Structure formats: structure tokens, C-alpha cells
């Protein structure tokens, strides 16, 4: 029987920076019933003609293979790289986390931020906005701790990822 | 070549002419007036005025599939574009190269809910291979050339180019590009040599091999079919074809087992199920072909040749995938088979053919034509007998008649059979026949139809009349949406919910109202005369063939069943009731 276990993969997609290309990628996922756990997009080439889309998705190995083949089939897509499969890679996410708290909770939030190497981006007498960078798990953990201390608002960038080593896409 | 300065509308005409387009199927409207004005002033392109935009796309599909060229459609914004959506989806599912030019409201009005505005690129994104919105006249020429390249190369498909009205009026430079290459889109045509070698070795060692080929062979051009035929003959292996592939291998050849799948032959499906090596050529393991997936060809190693990598391992896990154009890969396979002096395992192959011969003896396509009532299968057999010696193209609608045509009308050459396979679009056949007839004015073009499907695009008979396209609409009139009725009989206790064709028109009078000829056969002894008269008629004909309303399509693999679990006839219907699991499948 086929391996039916659900795997999570981080995929980097290089695309022509043209109108509608993101809609094509997102439409492909919704139309074929694939999962998107995280998606980020931005131009990456000097002349702004190429964008990089980083997608975290999950599915059985057969589905993951389909996702990559379907992405590669889109006309404006120039390359599809399954970072999870191709070897070691670095993954980061940035989050802005607002914590509304007073008194000892406020002080505790600052102490935890220090442990997580989060920086303070803004402050009022009864709130902080922290910037925290790291893996999804780290940001999840930080957010969880902050929720215990007061009102929390979260804005996350989604995952960006790049392969280790000297090879340049 | 120096560039020329002209309006966007003129660029459209010039580019189409440069791209070798001869015929455009279209319907005018406000947002394409400049292009229609430019069309009026030239005589290189022939415009075929359809009666509804959906008909334009199907006609272009018929034109494309019978010629191997790209079908071209021109429609207006809003409803023009939305009416084209079914045809575009049909072309996508069946890999038909079509370029559809749609008018759009002027760029400054886009997004304002202007009159006859719709988000054409948004709506057609999932139902095209690619689409474009041209916002600058300077990009127009290049975009049109690129659209044709994308539509016709790799796995063919429909491409939409959305043209705002101000871009059609604006002046710009046009230059025919030197090369068609695309920055990011580069379909692979040559297969991986080591995979091909592996595949040939595996085939040579097979004891119970079968070749299963599909529409990709037809799309690969005449060479694809020739090479497939050559390879099958040199190996001596049995060959089966999908609905889309009919004609890719000569049906009259003894190595041909008939179509496979839900309504395929007993021998083709049994051979698939019991095989030890399957060579899949340009087919996609569609659910109508595989039946129950976990029981599909359980002992077979599978080789899959496809130009589209996303077709590989989509439904069925294959052992040797080969990505490339069918003709290129088959050419390599033929070469390797010869150079390595491979020979089929003669003893095993003889034993395999003995088993196939036993399955063939079941005579699964048998039917009883007795008495006055015309059996639909008989009508198709008689049609074949009367037309087999002339150049005949067959289109179909969708339903029982389509399956009977696939079973009982043999094709020895590709590009002569046009049917809506993937999407299953009722109303496809009549406009497709118009497109085929315009491409082949002297050939006989017959739309094998059902009465319900015919009603879906009957307006295109008017198009046929305008351009003297002498299409023959051969209606197997059973007064039911027969395939749905058959499923209701098999799966829903014979409760024929809304499938009776109530209040049908008199098709003879209907034909006459359009200026065509109407004929009718009500009894078996009238059939041959009606067919002869239809063929001889120098006009479009609607032949209303009144057939047995109770007849069902057999054999049949019911939903949720395996290939070796077929219903062979009405006797099996009671013996093998369809499971609850199968009922939820389509």
C-alpha cells in the first residue's frame, strides 16, 4: 500500500513577477484541495522580475509530489524546490506581538522577551510591541507565554526559507 | 524585420495571419467592435459567426482536433466570455489547443462593474492552461504569439487573451517575434534515455503485457499513431485505447482489444486486470478507466509516458515514469527494441493471447436486433457500414449514444473521432461538427447524438446553414437522458427522476425550420434508407432515429467495482447489485 502518512514540506517557488501569479498559485491549492499552512511572497531579483513564494504545505507523499508537479506546470513558474526534501535549510518567521499588561505581568513580559531575544519595537505605559524572529515553533511558544500575561495581538509574516550551502537559485 | 505601427485591432489581425490562422469562430459585441471593424477590412481571415459563444469554442475544438491546428475564438466581454467558459473547460480537460480572444471594457473601467464587464482572467484562470490581460498595446503582438505557443506546445490546452477596448484602439508597434521560446515555460519533449531503456527491457521480459494508449498519442501528431502502431506490431502485444485515443491504433487490427474502462470491452478490461506489465502511452489513468483504484491491475508493473509531469503518479503509482512527447519516446523505444534485438517471450505471449481469445469469445458487445424496434447499437453499425469507404469524421454528444459510438464505430485513423471525454459536455457534438466540416468541406461529418444533447446547442444548426456546412446530426432518439436513466435504473431503484425527454420538438420540422433536411426512421426496415438519404443529401441533415428507449450500455464496470467485475448485460444487472460505496461515486 502507499505511504499514507501526512508530511509537512516547505516549498520555494520562483515565479515571473506578473499580475495574477499569486492568484494562480493560491487558486491551484484551493481548487485541488491542498493545504496551505503558510505562504509568503515577495520580489527577490534586482530588476524585480522574479518573485519567490515560500509555501508550507502538508499531505501524503503522493499529494506532495502532485503539488510540486502542478506548481511546475503553471506557465509563469520557473522553478519549484522542495526544501524539505533537498537537504538542510534555514527557516525563519518574523512576528510582531502586542502585549497589553500592567504591573508585574508587564515586567514579566519583558523578561520573557529577553529570553526569546525578542526586541521591543514600541511601548506605552500599559503595552509593548515585541519583534520576535525564529522558527514557527519558537514564535508559537513565545505567543503562548504572552497570552498568560495579558491581552495579546499577533501579526506573523509566515515562513521564509532558504537552503543551506553555497548553491544559489 | 522592422516593426510596423498600427492599432491594437490591426495587430490582432496581423498576428493571427502571421500565426497561420485561417478561421476564427466568434460572436461580436461592444467590447470587440474595433477587432470586428478590422476583420471587415481584410480578407485573409475567415470569420464564422456562431449563434452562442459556447458553440464557438466547441466549433474551434472540432476544428483543432480534426486538423491538429490551433482553434481560434473571438468573443466579447462579460457574457461573451462567461458563455465561453464551458468550452474552455472542455478544451482543458481534453487537452485541445484553443486560443480564445475576449473583449474587455476599457482599462480605466476595469473593476468598476462597467456594462458587460466581468473578471475574465479571474473566471478563466482555473479553466485555461494560461491567460493574459493585455493592458499595453506594445505588449499585444508578443502576447498573442506567446499565447499560441503555450496553447499548442507541451500538453495542449486553451489560452485566453483578454483585450480591453482601449488597447484595441491604441496605436502600437508590431513585429513578428523570431522565436517562440518562453522565459519560464519549457515543455520537455525528449524522454530520459535510461528510463526508456529500462522500460523497453521490462516490456521485453513481460509475460502478460498490454499497451494502454490515449489522447496524448493523437495530440502527438500522425507520427505518434504511426510509431504506436509500429511498436505494438513489432512486439505482438495487445493494445487497448481510451475514449480519447480511439483511432490512434487501427481498430480493424487483430491486436486491438477495443476501448477500455467503464464501458470498455470485456477483453480489454480483463487483460488490463490480469496483465503483468502495462505500457501507458499518453493516457492519464482517469477514474473512468481504472475503476476501483486499489483493485486496478494489481499484479502489473506500470510504465507511463506523458508530456505532463503532473499526470504521473496522480491516481496510480507507476514504476517507470517517462516524461516526454509520445512520438519522441516511442521513436526511441522502437529503436532500442530493434538495436537490442529484443524479442517477446513467445511462449508466454501465446498463452496470453489464448486467454484474450477466450475473453473475446464472450462477445461482450453483442446485442439483439429483432423486430421493428431499432436498437441504437444496430443504428451505429449500419451507419458505419454505409460510411466506412468514405472520408468520415464523427463527433458525439455525451451519454449512451457516445458510448455506443465508441464501442460500435471503429476508427482506423486518428483525428477522425471528436468527443467530449473529460468534461462530458452535452451539446459539444453539433458545434464541433460545424468546426470539423469547415476544416474538411468535402468530408462526411456526422454528429452521433442523443435527443437531449441535441437540444443543448441546436442553435448552431443555424451556423451550419449560413456557411453551408453539410453536417449530419444522427440522433439516437430514445426519449430519455439515457445515461442518467441507466444509472437511475441500476442505482436508484428505477425512479426516473426528471430524465424523460418531455415535450420534444418534431426534429424533422425543426430541421426544416432551419432550412436543413429532416429525416426519420421509426422502424428497423427504414434505417438503411434514411442513412443512405442522409449521406447523399447536399445539405445539413437532422436524422431522427427512434430507438429502443429501454436499451442500456453494456458492458459496464459499475462505480466502485474492479475491472474483472463487469456487468455484461441485463442478466448481470440483477445478479450483481451495486454496493452502497459505489453509489456515492459518479
PDB file of C-alpha atoms in Angstrom, chain B residues 430-553:
ATOM      1  CA  UNK B 430     -23.192  19.703 -33.034  1.00  0.00           C
ATOM      2  CA  UNK B 431     -20.975  22.806 -32.925  1.00  0.00           C
ATOM      3  CA  UNK B 432     -17.863  20.592 -33.024  1.00  0.00           C
ATOM      4  CA  UNK B 433     -19.237  19.032 -36.222  1.00  0.00           C
ATOM      5  CA  UNK B 434     -19.602  22.523 -37.713  1.00  0.00           C
ATOM      6  CA  UNK B 435     -15.937  23.193 -36.919  1.00  0.00           C
ATOM      7  CA  UNK B 436     -14.860  19.858 -38.419  1.00  0.00           C
ATOM      8  CA  UNK B 437     -16.937  20.391 -41.559  1.00  0.00           C
ATOM      9  CA  UNK B 438     -15.478  23.850 -42.154  1.00  0.00           C
ATOM     10  CA  UNK B 439     -11.984  22.375 -41.934  1.00  0.00           C
ATOM     11  CA  UNK B 440     -12.931  19.472 -44.225  1.00  0.00           C
ATOM     12  CA  UNK B 441     -15.628  20.796 -46.584  1.00  0.00           C
ATOM     13  CA  UNK B 442     -15.755  17.655 -48.731  1.00  0.00           C
ATOM     14  CA  UNK B 443     -15.738  15.075 -45.970  1.00  0.00           C
ATOM     15  CA  UNK B 444     -18.764  13.470 -44.387  1.00  0.00           C
ATOM     16  CA  UNK B 445     -19.182  14.799 -40.843  1.00  0.00           C
ATOM     17  CA  UNK B 446     -21.689  13.057 -38.602  1.00  0.00           C
ATOM     18  CA  UNK B 447     -22.658  14.120 -35.099  1.00  0.00           C
ATOM     19  CA  UNK B 448     -23.846  10.949 -33.394  1.00  0.00           C
ATOM     20  CA  UNK B 449     -26.222  12.499 -30.899  1.00  0.00           C
ATOM     21  CA  UNK B 450     -28.928  11.968 -28.359  1.00  0.00           C
ATOM     22  CA  UNK B 451     -32.128  13.941 -28.445  1.00  0.00           C
ATOM     23  CA  UNK B 452     -31.418  15.656 -25.112  1.00  0.00           C
ATOM     24  CA  UNK B 453     -27.859  16.716 -26.025  1.00  0.00           C
ATOM     25  CA  UNK B 454     -29.028  17.969 -29.410  1.00  0.00           C
ATOM     26  CA  UNK B 455     -31.350  20.408 -27.664  1.00  0.00           C
ATOM     27  CA  UNK B 456     -28.412  21.917 -25.763  1.00  0.00           C
ATOM     28  CA  UNK B 457     -26.786  23.621 -28.758  1.00  0.00           C
ATOM     29  CA  UNK B 458     -29.396  23.259 -31.517  1.00  0.00           C
ATOM     30  CA  UNK B 459     -28.960  26.960 -32.362  1.00  0.00           C
ATOM     31  CA  UNK B 460     -25.660  26.130 -34.068  1.00  0.00           C
ATOM     32  CA  UNK B 461     -27.609  24.425 -36.848  1.00  0.00           C
ATOM     33  CA  UNK B 462     -28.174  27.989 -37.996  1.00  0.00           C
ATOM     34  CA  UNK B 463     -24.388  28.488 -38.190  1.00  0.00           C
ATOM     35  CA  UNK B 464     -24.117  25.310 -40.228  1.00  0.00           C
ATOM     36  CA  UNK B 465     -26.749  26.647 -42.625  1.00  0.00           C
ATOM     37  CA  UNK B 466     -25.097  30.048 -43.003  1.00  0.00           C
ATOM     38  CA  UNK B 467     -21.777  28.526 -44.061  1.00  0.00           C
ATOM     39  CA  UNK B 468     -23.276  25.563 -45.951  1.00  0.00           C
ATOM     40  CA  UNK B 469     -21.663  23.127 -43.561  1.00  0.00           C
ATOM     41  CA  UNK B 470     -23.480  19.940 -44.527  1.00  0.00           C
ATOM     42  CA  UNK B 471     -23.233  18.286 -41.147  1.00  0.00           C
ATOM     43  CA  UNK B 472     -25.382  15.252 -40.401  1.00  0.00           C
ATOM     44  CA  UNK B 473     -26.930  15.154 -36.949  1.00  0.00           C
ATOM     45  CA  UNK B 474     -27.695  11.485 -36.364  1.00  0.00           C
ATOM     46  CA  UNK B 475     -29.957  11.444 -33.327  1.00  0.00           C
ATOM     47  CA  UNK B 476     -30.445   8.170 -31.475  1.00  0.00           C
ATOM     48  CA  UNK B 477     -33.717   9.320 -30.033  1.00  0.00           C
ATOM     49  CA  UNK B 478     -34.705   7.211 -27.032  1.00  0.00           C
ATOM     50  CA  UNK B 479     -36.723   9.995 -25.419  1.00  0.00           C
ATOM     51  CA  UNK B 480     -34.606   9.793 -22.291  1.00  0.00           C
ATOM     52  CA  UNK B 481     -31.457  11.330 -20.950  1.00  0.00           C
ATOM     53  CA  UNK B 482     -30.388   7.779 -21.392  1.00  0.00           C
ATOM     54  CA  UNK B 483     -27.176   7.516 -19.406  1.00  0.00           C
ATOM     55  CA  UNK B 484     -28.734   9.175 -16.373  1.00  0.00           C
ATOM     56  CA  UNK B 485     -31.781   6.945 -16.793  1.00  0.00           C
ATOM     57  CA  UNK B 486     -29.490   3.906 -16.916  1.00  0.00           C
ATOM     58  CA  UNK B 487     -27.884   4.912 -13.602  1.00  0.00           C
ATOM     59  CA  UNK B 488     -31.286   5.524 -12.091  1.00  0.00           C
ATOM     60  CA  UNK B 489     -32.273   2.036 -13.176  1.00  0.00           C
ATOM     61  CA  UNK B 490     -29.117   0.467 -11.788  1.00  0.00           C
ATOM     62  CA  UNK B 491     -28.582   2.550  -8.658  1.00  0.00           C
ATOM     63  CA  UNK B 492     -31.771   4.328  -7.729  1.00  0.00           C
ATOM     64  CA  UNK B 493     -34.470   1.687  -7.945  1.00  0.00           C
ATOM     65  CA  UNK B 494     -35.731   2.689 -11.371  1.00  0.00           C
ATOM     66  CA  UNK B 495     -37.029   6.024 -10.142  1.00  0.00           C
ATOM     67  CA  UNK B 496     -36.613   8.022 -13.351  1.00  0.00           C
ATOM     68  CA  UNK B 497     -36.449  11.420 -11.765  1.00  0.00           C
ATOM     69  CA  UNK B 498     -36.640  14.121 -14.443  1.00  0.00           C
ATOM     70  CA  UNK B 499     -34.892  12.087 -17.129  1.00  0.00           C
ATOM     71  CA  UNK B 500     -37.775  11.654 -19.531  1.00  0.00           C
ATOM     72  CA  UNK B 501     -37.372  13.973 -22.532  1.00  0.00           C
ATOM     73  CA  UNK B 502     -40.779  15.561 -22.236  1.00  0.00           C
ATOM     74  CA  UNK B 503     -42.191  17.873 -24.904  1.00  0.00           C
ATOM     75  CA  UNK B 504     -39.585  17.085 -27.534  1.00  0.00           C
ATOM     76  CA  UNK B 505     -39.785  19.039 -30.753  1.00  0.00           C
ATOM     77  CA  UNK B 506     -40.531  17.309 -34.030  1.00  0.00           C
ATOM     78  CA  UNK B 507     -36.909  17.062 -35.204  1.00  0.00           C
ATOM     79  CA  UNK B 508     -37.904  16.778 -38.846  1.00  0.00           C
ATOM     80  CA  UNK B 509     -39.855  20.018 -38.715  1.00  0.00           C
ATOM     81  CA  UNK B 510     -37.160  21.594 -36.577  1.00  0.00           C
ATOM     82  CA  UNK B 511     -34.557  20.807 -39.236  1.00  0.00           C
ATOM     83  CA  UNK B 512     -36.835  22.240 -41.895  1.00  0.00           C
ATOM     84  CA  UNK B 513     -37.351  25.401 -39.878  1.00  0.00           C
ATOM     85  CA  UNK B 514     -33.593  25.954 -40.029  1.00  0.00           C
ATOM     86  CA  UNK B 515     -33.549  25.237 -43.763  1.00  0.00           C
ATOM     87  CA  UNK B 516     -31.936  21.846 -43.251  1.00  0.00           C
ATOM     88  CA  UNK B 517     -33.363  18.469 -44.187  1.00  0.00           C
ATOM     89  CA  UNK B 518     -35.189  16.372 -41.614  1.00  0.00           C
ATOM     90  CA  UNK B 519     -35.439  12.597 -41.871  1.00  0.00           C
ATOM     91  CA  UNK B 520     -36.905   9.994 -39.570  1.00  0.00           C
ATOM     92  CA  UNK B 521     -36.614   6.239 -39.102  1.00  0.00           C
ATOM     93  CA  UNK B 522     -39.161   4.661 -36.795  1.00  0.00           C
ATOM     94  CA  UNK B 523     -38.783   1.044 -37.825  1.00  0.00           C
ATOM     95  CA  UNK B 524     -35.750  -1.118 -38.433  1.00  0.00           C
ATOM     96  CA  UNK B 525     -36.540  -1.579 -42.099  1.00  0.00           C
ATOM     97  CA  UNK B 526     -36.425   2.201 -42.679  1.00  0.00           C
ATOM     98  CA  UNK B 527     -32.983   2.650 -41.168  1.00  0.00           C
ATOM     99  CA  UNK B 528     -30.738   1.932 -44.149  1.00  0.00           C
ATOM    100  CA  UNK B 529     -32.773   4.139 -46.463  1.00  0.00           C
ATOM    101  CA  UNK B 530     -32.642   7.043 -44.034  1.00  0.00           C
ATOM    102  CA  UNK B 531     -28.870   6.646 -43.613  1.00  0.00           C
ATOM    103  CA  UNK B 532     -28.370   6.492 -47.385  1.00  0.00           C
ATOM    104  CA  UNK B 533     -30.535   9.555 -47.924  1.00  0.00           C
ATOM    105  CA  UNK B 534     -28.735  11.419 -45.156  1.00  0.00           C
ATOM    106  CA  UNK B 535     -25.322  10.714 -46.668  1.00  0.00           C
ATOM    107  CA  UNK B 536     -26.421  11.599 -50.181  1.00  0.00           C
ATOM    108  CA  UNK B 537     -28.078  14.848 -49.125  1.00  0.00           C
ATOM    109  CA  UNK B 538     -26.298  18.007 -50.248  1.00  0.00           C
ATOM    110  CA  UNK B 539     -27.461  19.910 -47.178  1.00  0.00           C
ATOM    111  CA  UNK B 540     -27.280  19.741 -43.431  1.00  0.00           C
ATOM    112  CA  UNK B 541     -29.464  16.888 -42.165  1.00  0.00           C
ATOM    113  CA  UNK B 542     -31.092  16.023 -38.883  1.00  0.00           C
ATOM    114  CA  UNK B 543     -31.901  12.316 -38.875  1.00  0.00           C
ATOM    115  CA  UNK B 544     -34.247  11.378 -36.073  1.00  0.00           C
ATOM    116  CA  UNK B 545     -33.638   7.697 -35.418  1.00  0.00           C
ATOM    117  CA  UNK B 546     -36.253   6.427 -32.980  1.00  0.00           C
ATOM    118  CA  UNK B 547     -34.501   3.736 -30.961  1.00  0.00           C
ATOM    119  CA  UNK B 548     -35.354   1.355 -28.144  1.00  0.00           C
ATOM    120  CA  UNK B 549     -35.865   3.585 -25.077  1.00  0.00           C
ATOM    121  CA  UNK B 550     -35.054   0.772 -22.643  1.00  0.00           C
ATOM    122  CA  UNK B 551     -31.649  -0.177 -24.016  1.00  0.00           C
ATOM    123  CA  UNK B 552     -28.657   0.156 -21.663  1.00  0.00           C
ATOM    124  CA  UNK B 553     -24.951   0.419 -22.368  1.00  0.00           C
TER     125      UNK B 553
END
